[in-house]
């Protein structure tokens, strides 16, 4: 089993991005990392109106792609950036399933979630 750490950014308990990975003021909603394999996963959640899901995804990717590139440019860490969109009226975008599958959920379990 790999040694993974999980950081979640809550309004009442704001996280600091792990400085040993990269010094930044940005705070993705979820940061999962393993020092053992030097891999970091950035997850950003957005809850737009259903008709705004694609633009919201594009905004979040544009916001965090430079951070991803900066971390990768150090040639130490590998980085996955995942956006997850859940519509304000209950629609959950396909990005949720994609994220869960990349995190190791089975197809069946990801669908149930």
Short mmCIF file of N, CA and C in Angstrom, two decimals:
data_model
loop_
_atom_site.label_atom_id
_atom_site.label_comp_id
_atom_site.label_asym_id
_atom_site.label_seq_id
_atom_site.Cartn_x
_atom_site.Cartn_y
_atom_site.Cartn_z
N UNK A 1 0.84 -1.19 0.00
CA UNK A 1 0.00 0.00 0.00
C UNK A 1 0.88 1.24 0.00
N UNK A 2 0.49 2.19 -0.81
CA UNK A 2 1.24 3.44 -0.89
C UNK A 2 0.81 4.38 0.22
N UNK A 3 1.70 5.26 0.58
CA UNK A 3 1.45 6.24 1.63
C UNK A 3 0.91 7.53 0.99
N UNK A 4 -0.40 7.74 1.09
CA UNK A 4 -1.03 8.92 0.52
C UNK A 4 -1.50 9.84 1.63
N UNK A 5 -1.45 11.14 1.39
CA UNK A 5 -1.98 12.13 2.33
C UNK A 5 -3.08 12.90 1.60
N UNK A 6 -4.07 13.34 2.35
CA UNK A 6 -5.22 14.04 1.78
C UNK A 6 -5.39 15.37 2.50
N UNK A 7 -5.46 16.44 1.72
CA UNK A 7 -5.76 17.76 2.26
C UNK A 7 -7.03 18.26 1.59
N UNK A 8 -7.96 18.78 2.39
CA UNK A 8 -9.20 19.32 1.86
C UNK A 8 -9.32 20.75 2.35
N UNK A 9 -9.68 21.67 1.46
CA UNK A 9 -9.80 23.08 1.81
C UNK A 9 -11.23 23.39 2.25
N UNK A 10 -11.40 23.66 3.53
CA UNK A 10 -12.70 24.04 4.08
C UNK A 10 -12.66 25.51 4.46
N UNK A 11 -13.79 26.23 4.35
CA UNK A 11 -13.80 27.65 4.75
C UNK A 11 -13.40 27.86 6.21
N UNK A 12 -13.76 26.93 7.08
CA UNK A 12 -13.45 27.07 8.50
C UNK A 12 -12.07 26.53 8.87
N UNK A 13 -11.40 25.86 7.94
CA UNK A 13 -10.09 25.26 8.20
C UNK A 13 -9.29 25.31 6.90
N UNK A 14 -8.86 26.51 6.53
CA UNK A 14 -8.22 26.70 5.24
C UNK A 14 -6.83 26.09 5.21
N UNK A 15 -6.58 25.30 4.18
CA UNK A 15 -5.30 24.62 4.07
C UNK A 15 -4.26 25.52 3.42
N UNK A 16 -3.02 25.16 3.61
CA UNK A 16 -1.90 25.77 2.91
C UNK A 16 -1.38 24.68 1.97
N UNK A 17 -1.20 25.04 0.71
CA UNK A 17 -0.68 24.06 -0.24
C UNK A 17 0.66 23.56 0.27
N UNK A 18 0.92 22.26 0.20
CA UNK A 18 2.17 21.71 0.74
C UNK A 18 3.40 22.35 0.09
N UNK A 19 4.16 23.07 0.91
CA UNK A 19 5.31 23.82 0.40
C UNK A 19 6.42 22.92 -0.13
N UNK A 20 6.50 21.68 0.34
CA UNK A 20 7.52 20.78 -0.17
C UNK A 20 7.21 20.31 -1.59
N UNK A 21 5.96 20.52 -2.02
CA UNK A 21 5.59 20.23 -3.40
C UNK A 21 5.83 21.47 -4.25
N UNK A 22 5.26 22.61 -3.82
CA UNK A 22 5.43 23.87 -4.55
C UNK A 22 4.91 25.00 -3.67
N UNK A 23 5.56 26.13 -3.72
CA UNK A 23 5.11 27.28 -2.95
C UNK A 23 4.13 28.08 -3.80
N UNK A 24 2.89 28.17 -3.31
CA UNK A 24 1.84 28.88 -4.03
C UNK A 24 0.77 29.34 -3.04
N UNK A 25 0.04 30.36 -3.44
CA UNK A 25 -1.10 30.80 -2.63
C UNK A 25 -2.39 30.12 -3.10
N UNK A 26 -2.32 29.39 -4.21
CA UNK A 26 -3.51 28.70 -4.70
C UNK A 26 -3.88 27.55 -3.78
N UNK A 27 -5.18 27.28 -3.70
CA UNK A 27 -5.68 26.22 -2.83
C UNK A 27 -6.76 25.42 -3.55
N UNK A 28 -6.37 24.39 -4.31
CA UNK A 28 -7.39 23.53 -4.90
C UNK A 28 -8.25 22.93 -3.78
N UNK A 29 -9.47 22.54 -4.11
CA UNK A 29 -10.39 22.01 -3.09
C UNK A 29 -9.85 20.76 -2.40
N UNK A 30 -9.21 19.90 -3.17
CA UNK A 30 -8.64 18.66 -2.61
C UNK A 30 -7.25 18.46 -3.18
N UNK A 31 -6.30 18.14 -2.31
CA UNK A 31 -4.94 17.80 -2.74
C UNK A 31 -4.62 16.44 -2.12
N UNK A 32 -4.31 15.49 -2.96
CA UNK A 32 -3.92 14.15 -2.52
C UNK A 32 -2.49 13.94 -3.02
N UNK A 33 -1.60 13.53 -2.12
CA UNK A 33 -0.23 13.37 -2.57
C UNK A 33 0.44 12.18 -1.89
N UNK A 34 1.46 11.68 -2.58
CA UNK A 34 2.30 10.63 -2.04
C UNK A 34 3.75 11.07 -2.17
N UNK A 35 4.42 11.21 -1.03
CA UNK A 35 5.86 11.52 -1.06
C UNK A 35 6.64 10.33 -1.59
N UNK A 36 6.13 9.14 -1.33
CA UNK A 36 6.80 7.90 -1.73
C UNK A 36 7.01 7.84 -3.24
N UNK A 37 5.99 8.18 -4.00
CA UNK A 37 6.09 8.10 -5.46
C UNK A 37 6.09 9.47 -6.12
N UNK A 38 6.12 10.55 -5.31
CA UNK A 38 6.15 11.93 -5.81
C UNK A 38 5.04 12.18 -6.83
N UNK A 39 3.83 11.90 -6.38
CA UNK A 39 2.65 12.09 -7.24
C UNK A 39 1.65 12.93 -6.46
N UNK A 40 1.10 13.95 -7.11
CA UNK A 40 0.10 14.80 -6.48
C UNK A 40 -1.13 14.87 -7.39
N UNK A 41 -2.30 14.82 -6.77
CA UNK A 41 -3.57 14.90 -7.48
C UNK A 41 -4.29 16.15 -6.98
N UNK A 42 -4.63 17.02 -7.90
CA UNK A 42 -5.37 18.24 -7.58
C UNK A 42 -6.80 18.06 -8.06
N UNK A 43 -7.77 18.25 -7.16
CA UNK A 43 -9.17 18.10 -7.50
C UNK A 43 -9.87 19.42 -7.21
N UNK A 44 -10.60 19.93 -8.18
CA UNK A 44 -11.31 21.19 -8.02
C UNK A 44 -12.79 20.97 -8.31
N UNK A 45 -13.64 21.31 -7.37
CA UNK A 45 -15.09 21.14 -7.48
C UNK A 45 -15.75 22.46 -7.86
N UNK A 46 -16.71 22.39 -8.76
CA UNK A 46 -17.50 23.56 -9.14
C UNK A 46 -18.97 23.16 -9.18
N UNK A 47 -19.84 24.05 -8.73
CA UNK A 47 -21.28 23.79 -8.72
C UNK A 47 -22.02 24.89 -9.49
N UNK A 48 -21.88 24.91 -10.81
CA UNK A 48 -22.55 25.93 -11.62
C UNK A 48 -23.98 25.51 -11.95
N UNK A 49 -24.72 26.42 -12.56
CA UNK A 49 -25.99 26.04 -13.17
C UNK A 49 -25.68 25.04 -14.28
N UNK A 50 -26.59 24.13 -14.53
CA UNK A 50 -26.33 23.06 -15.50
C UNK A 50 -25.87 23.59 -16.87
N UNK A 51 -26.45 24.67 -17.32
CA UNK A 51 -26.07 25.20 -18.63
C UNK A 51 -24.67 25.82 -18.62
N UNK A 52 -24.08 25.98 -17.45
CA UNK A 52 -22.74 26.57 -17.35
C UNK A 52 -21.65 25.59 -16.97
N UNK A 53 -21.94 24.29 -17.08
CA UNK A 53 -20.96 23.29 -16.66
C UNK A 53 -19.69 23.35 -17.50
N UNK A 54 -19.80 23.38 -18.81
CA UNK A 54 -18.61 23.40 -19.65
C UNK A 54 -17.77 24.65 -19.42
N UNK A 55 -18.37 25.85 -19.41
CA UNK A 55 -17.55 27.04 -19.12
C UNK A 55 -16.91 26.99 -17.72
N UNK A 56 -17.61 26.44 -16.74
CA UNK A 56 -17.04 26.33 -15.39
C UNK A 56 -15.84 25.40 -15.39
N UNK A 57 -15.95 24.28 -16.09
CA UNK A 57 -14.83 23.35 -16.18
C UNK A 57 -13.64 24.04 -16.85
N UNK A 58 -13.89 24.75 -17.91
CA UNK A 58 -12.81 25.46 -18.62
C UNK A 58 -12.15 26.51 -17.73
N UNK A 59 -12.94 27.23 -16.93
CA UNK A 59 -12.38 28.24 -16.01
C UNK A 59 -11.48 27.60 -14.96
N UNK A 60 -11.93 26.50 -14.38
CA UNK A 60 -11.14 25.83 -13.35
C UNK A 60 -9.86 25.24 -13.93
N UNK A 61 -9.95 24.65 -15.11
CA UNK A 61 -8.75 24.12 -15.75
C UNK A 61 -7.77 25.25 -16.06
N UNK A 62 -8.29 26.38 -16.54
CA UNK A 62 -7.42 27.52 -16.84
C UNK A 62 -6.77 28.07 -15.58
N UNK A 63 -7.49 28.03 -14.47
CA UNK A 63 -6.96 28.54 -13.21
C UNK A 63 -5.83 27.67 -12.67
N UNK A 64 -5.97 26.35 -12.77
CA UNK A 64 -5.02 25.45 -12.13
C UNK A 64 -4.00 24.81 -13.07
N UNK A 65 -4.16 24.95 -14.36
CA UNK A 65 -3.17 24.40 -15.30
C UNK A 65 -1.79 25.03 -15.12
N UNK A 66 -1.67 26.35 -14.89
CA UNK A 66 -0.34 26.90 -14.64
C UNK A 66 0.33 26.33 -13.37
N UNK A 67 -0.46 26.08 -12.32
CA UNK A 67 0.10 25.46 -11.12
C UNK A 67 0.59 24.05 -11.44
N UNK A 68 -0.20 23.30 -12.16
CA UNK A 68 0.19 21.95 -12.58
C UNK A 68 1.50 21.99 -13.35
N UNK A 69 1.60 22.91 -14.31
CA UNK A 69 2.81 23.03 -15.13
C UNK A 69 4.01 23.44 -14.28
N UNK A 70 3.81 24.35 -13.35
CA UNK A 70 4.91 24.79 -12.49
C UNK A 70 5.45 23.65 -11.64
N UNK A 71 4.55 22.85 -11.11
CA UNK A 71 4.99 21.70 -10.31
C UNK A 71 5.74 20.70 -11.18
N UNK A 72 5.19 20.42 -12.35
CA UNK A 72 5.82 19.46 -13.27
C UNK A 72 7.17 19.95 -13.76
N UNK A 73 7.34 21.27 -13.91
CA UNK A 73 8.60 21.82 -14.40
C UNK A 73 9.76 21.57 -13.46
N UNK A 74 9.48 21.28 -12.19
CA UNK A 74 10.53 20.96 -11.25
C UNK A 74 11.11 19.56 -11.49
N UNK A 75 10.38 18.77 -12.28
CA UNK A 75 10.80 17.42 -12.65
C UNK A 75 10.99 16.50 -11.45
N UNK A 76 10.19 16.73 -10.40
CA UNK A 76 10.20 15.86 -9.22
C UNK A 76 8.85 15.16 -9.08
N UNK A 77 7.78 15.93 -9.18
CA UNK A 77 6.42 15.44 -8.96
C UNK A 77 5.69 15.24 -10.28
N UNK A 78 4.88 14.20 -10.34
CA UNK A 78 3.91 14.07 -11.42
C UNK A 78 2.59 14.59 -10.87
N UNK A 79 1.79 15.18 -11.75
CA UNK A 79 0.57 15.86 -11.31
C UNK A 79 -0.61 15.45 -12.16
N UNK A 80 -1.73 15.18 -11.51
CA UNK A 80 -3.01 15.01 -12.18
C UNK A 80 -3.90 16.15 -11.71
N UNK A 81 -4.53 16.83 -12.65
CA UNK A 81 -5.50 17.88 -12.35
C UNK A 81 -6.86 17.38 -12.81
N UNK A 82 -7.79 17.34 -11.87
CA UNK A 82 -9.14 16.88 -12.20
C UNK A 82 -10.16 17.92 -11.73
N UNK A 83 -11.07 18.25 -12.61
CA UNK A 83 -12.18 19.11 -12.21
C UNK A 83 -13.42 18.23 -12.11
N UNK A 84 -14.27 18.59 -11.16
CA UNK A 84 -15.52 17.86 -10.95
C UNK A 84 -16.63 18.90 -10.91
N UNK A 85 -17.64 18.70 -11.73
CA UNK A 85 -18.75 19.64 -11.80
C UNK A 85 -20.05 18.96 -11.38
N UNK A 86 -20.73 19.59 -10.44
CA UNK A 86 -22.05 19.14 -10.01
C UNK A 86 -22.98 20.32 -10.18
N UNK A 87 -23.99 20.16 -11.02
CA UNK A 87 -24.89 21.26 -11.31
C UNK A 87 -25.69 21.70 -10.10
N UNK A 88 -26.05 22.95 -10.08
CA UNK A 88 -26.79 23.54 -8.96
C UNK A 88 -28.16 22.89 -8.76
N UNK A 89 -28.70 22.28 -9.83
CA UNK A 89 -30.02 21.64 -9.73
C UNK A 89 -29.91 20.12 -9.66
N UNK A 90 -28.70 19.60 -9.39
CA UNK A 90 -28.58 18.17 -9.14
C UNK A 90 -27.89 17.33 -10.20
N UNK A 91 -27.65 17.86 -11.40
CA UNK A 91 -26.97 17.09 -12.42
C UNK A 91 -25.50 16.95 -12.05
N UNK A 92 -24.98 15.74 -12.12
CA UNK A 92 -23.57 15.49 -11.85
C UNK A 92 -22.88 15.18 -13.18
N UNK A 93 -21.89 15.97 -13.53
CA UNK A 93 -21.21 15.82 -14.82
C UNK A 93 -20.39 14.53 -14.86
N UNK A 94 -20.08 14.10 -16.05
CA UNK A 94 -19.28 12.89 -16.28
C UNK A 94 -17.90 13.00 -15.61
N UNK A 95 -17.44 14.23 -15.36
CA UNK A 95 -16.13 14.42 -14.74
C UNK A 95 -16.06 13.77 -13.36
N UNK A 96 -17.18 13.64 -12.68
CA UNK A 96 -17.19 12.98 -11.37
C UNK A 96 -16.80 11.52 -11.52
N UNK A 97 -17.43 10.83 -12.47
CA UNK A 97 -17.11 9.43 -12.71
C UNK A 97 -15.65 9.28 -13.12
N UNK A 98 -15.19 10.16 -14.00
CA UNK A 98 -13.80 10.11 -14.45
C UNK A 98 -12.84 10.28 -13.28
N UNK A 99 -13.13 11.22 -12.42
CA UNK A 99 -12.29 11.47 -11.24
C UNK A 99 -12.26 10.24 -10.33
N UNK A 100 -13.41 9.71 -10.03
CA UNK A 100 -13.47 8.55 -9.15
C UNK A 100 -12.74 7.34 -9.73
N UNK A 101 -12.86 7.14 -11.03
CA UNK A 101 -12.17 6.02 -11.68
C UNK A 101 -10.65 6.21 -11.59
N UNK A 102 -10.17 7.46 -11.80
CA UNK A 102 -8.73 7.73 -11.69
C UNK A 102 -8.24 7.57 -10.26
N UNK A 103 -9.14 7.75 -9.30
CA UNK A 103 -8.76 7.58 -7.90
C UNK A 103 -8.82 6.12 -7.45
N UNK A 104 -9.22 5.23 -8.37
CA UNK A 104 -9.18 3.80 -8.06
C UNK A 104 -10.51 3.15 -7.79
N UNK A 105 -11.61 3.89 -7.90
CA UNK A 105 -12.93 3.29 -7.72
C UNK A 105 -13.22 2.37 -8.89
N UNK A 106 -13.89 1.27 -8.64
CA UNK A 106 -14.33 0.41 -9.73
C UNK A 106 -15.42 1.14 -10.51
N UNK A 107 -15.68 0.69 -11.72
CA UNK A 107 -16.74 1.32 -12.54
C UNK A 107 -18.07 1.23 -11.81
N UNK A 108 -18.35 0.10 -11.21
CA UNK A 108 -19.60 -0.09 -10.49
C UNK A 108 -19.72 0.86 -9.31
N UNK A 109 -18.65 0.93 -8.52
CA UNK A 109 -18.68 1.80 -7.33
C UNK A 109 -18.76 3.28 -7.74
N UNK A 110 -18.04 3.67 -8.77
CA UNK A 110 -18.08 5.06 -9.23
C UNK A 110 -19.49 5.44 -9.69
N UNK A 111 -20.16 4.52 -10.35
CA UNK A 111 -21.53 4.77 -10.79
C UNK A 111 -22.48 4.90 -9.62
N UNK A 112 -22.27 4.10 -8.59
CA UNK A 112 -23.12 4.17 -7.41
C UNK A 112 -22.94 5.49 -6.67
N UNK A 113 -21.72 5.97 -6.61
CA UNK A 113 -21.45 7.24 -5.93
C UNK A 113 -22.14 8.34 -6.68
#
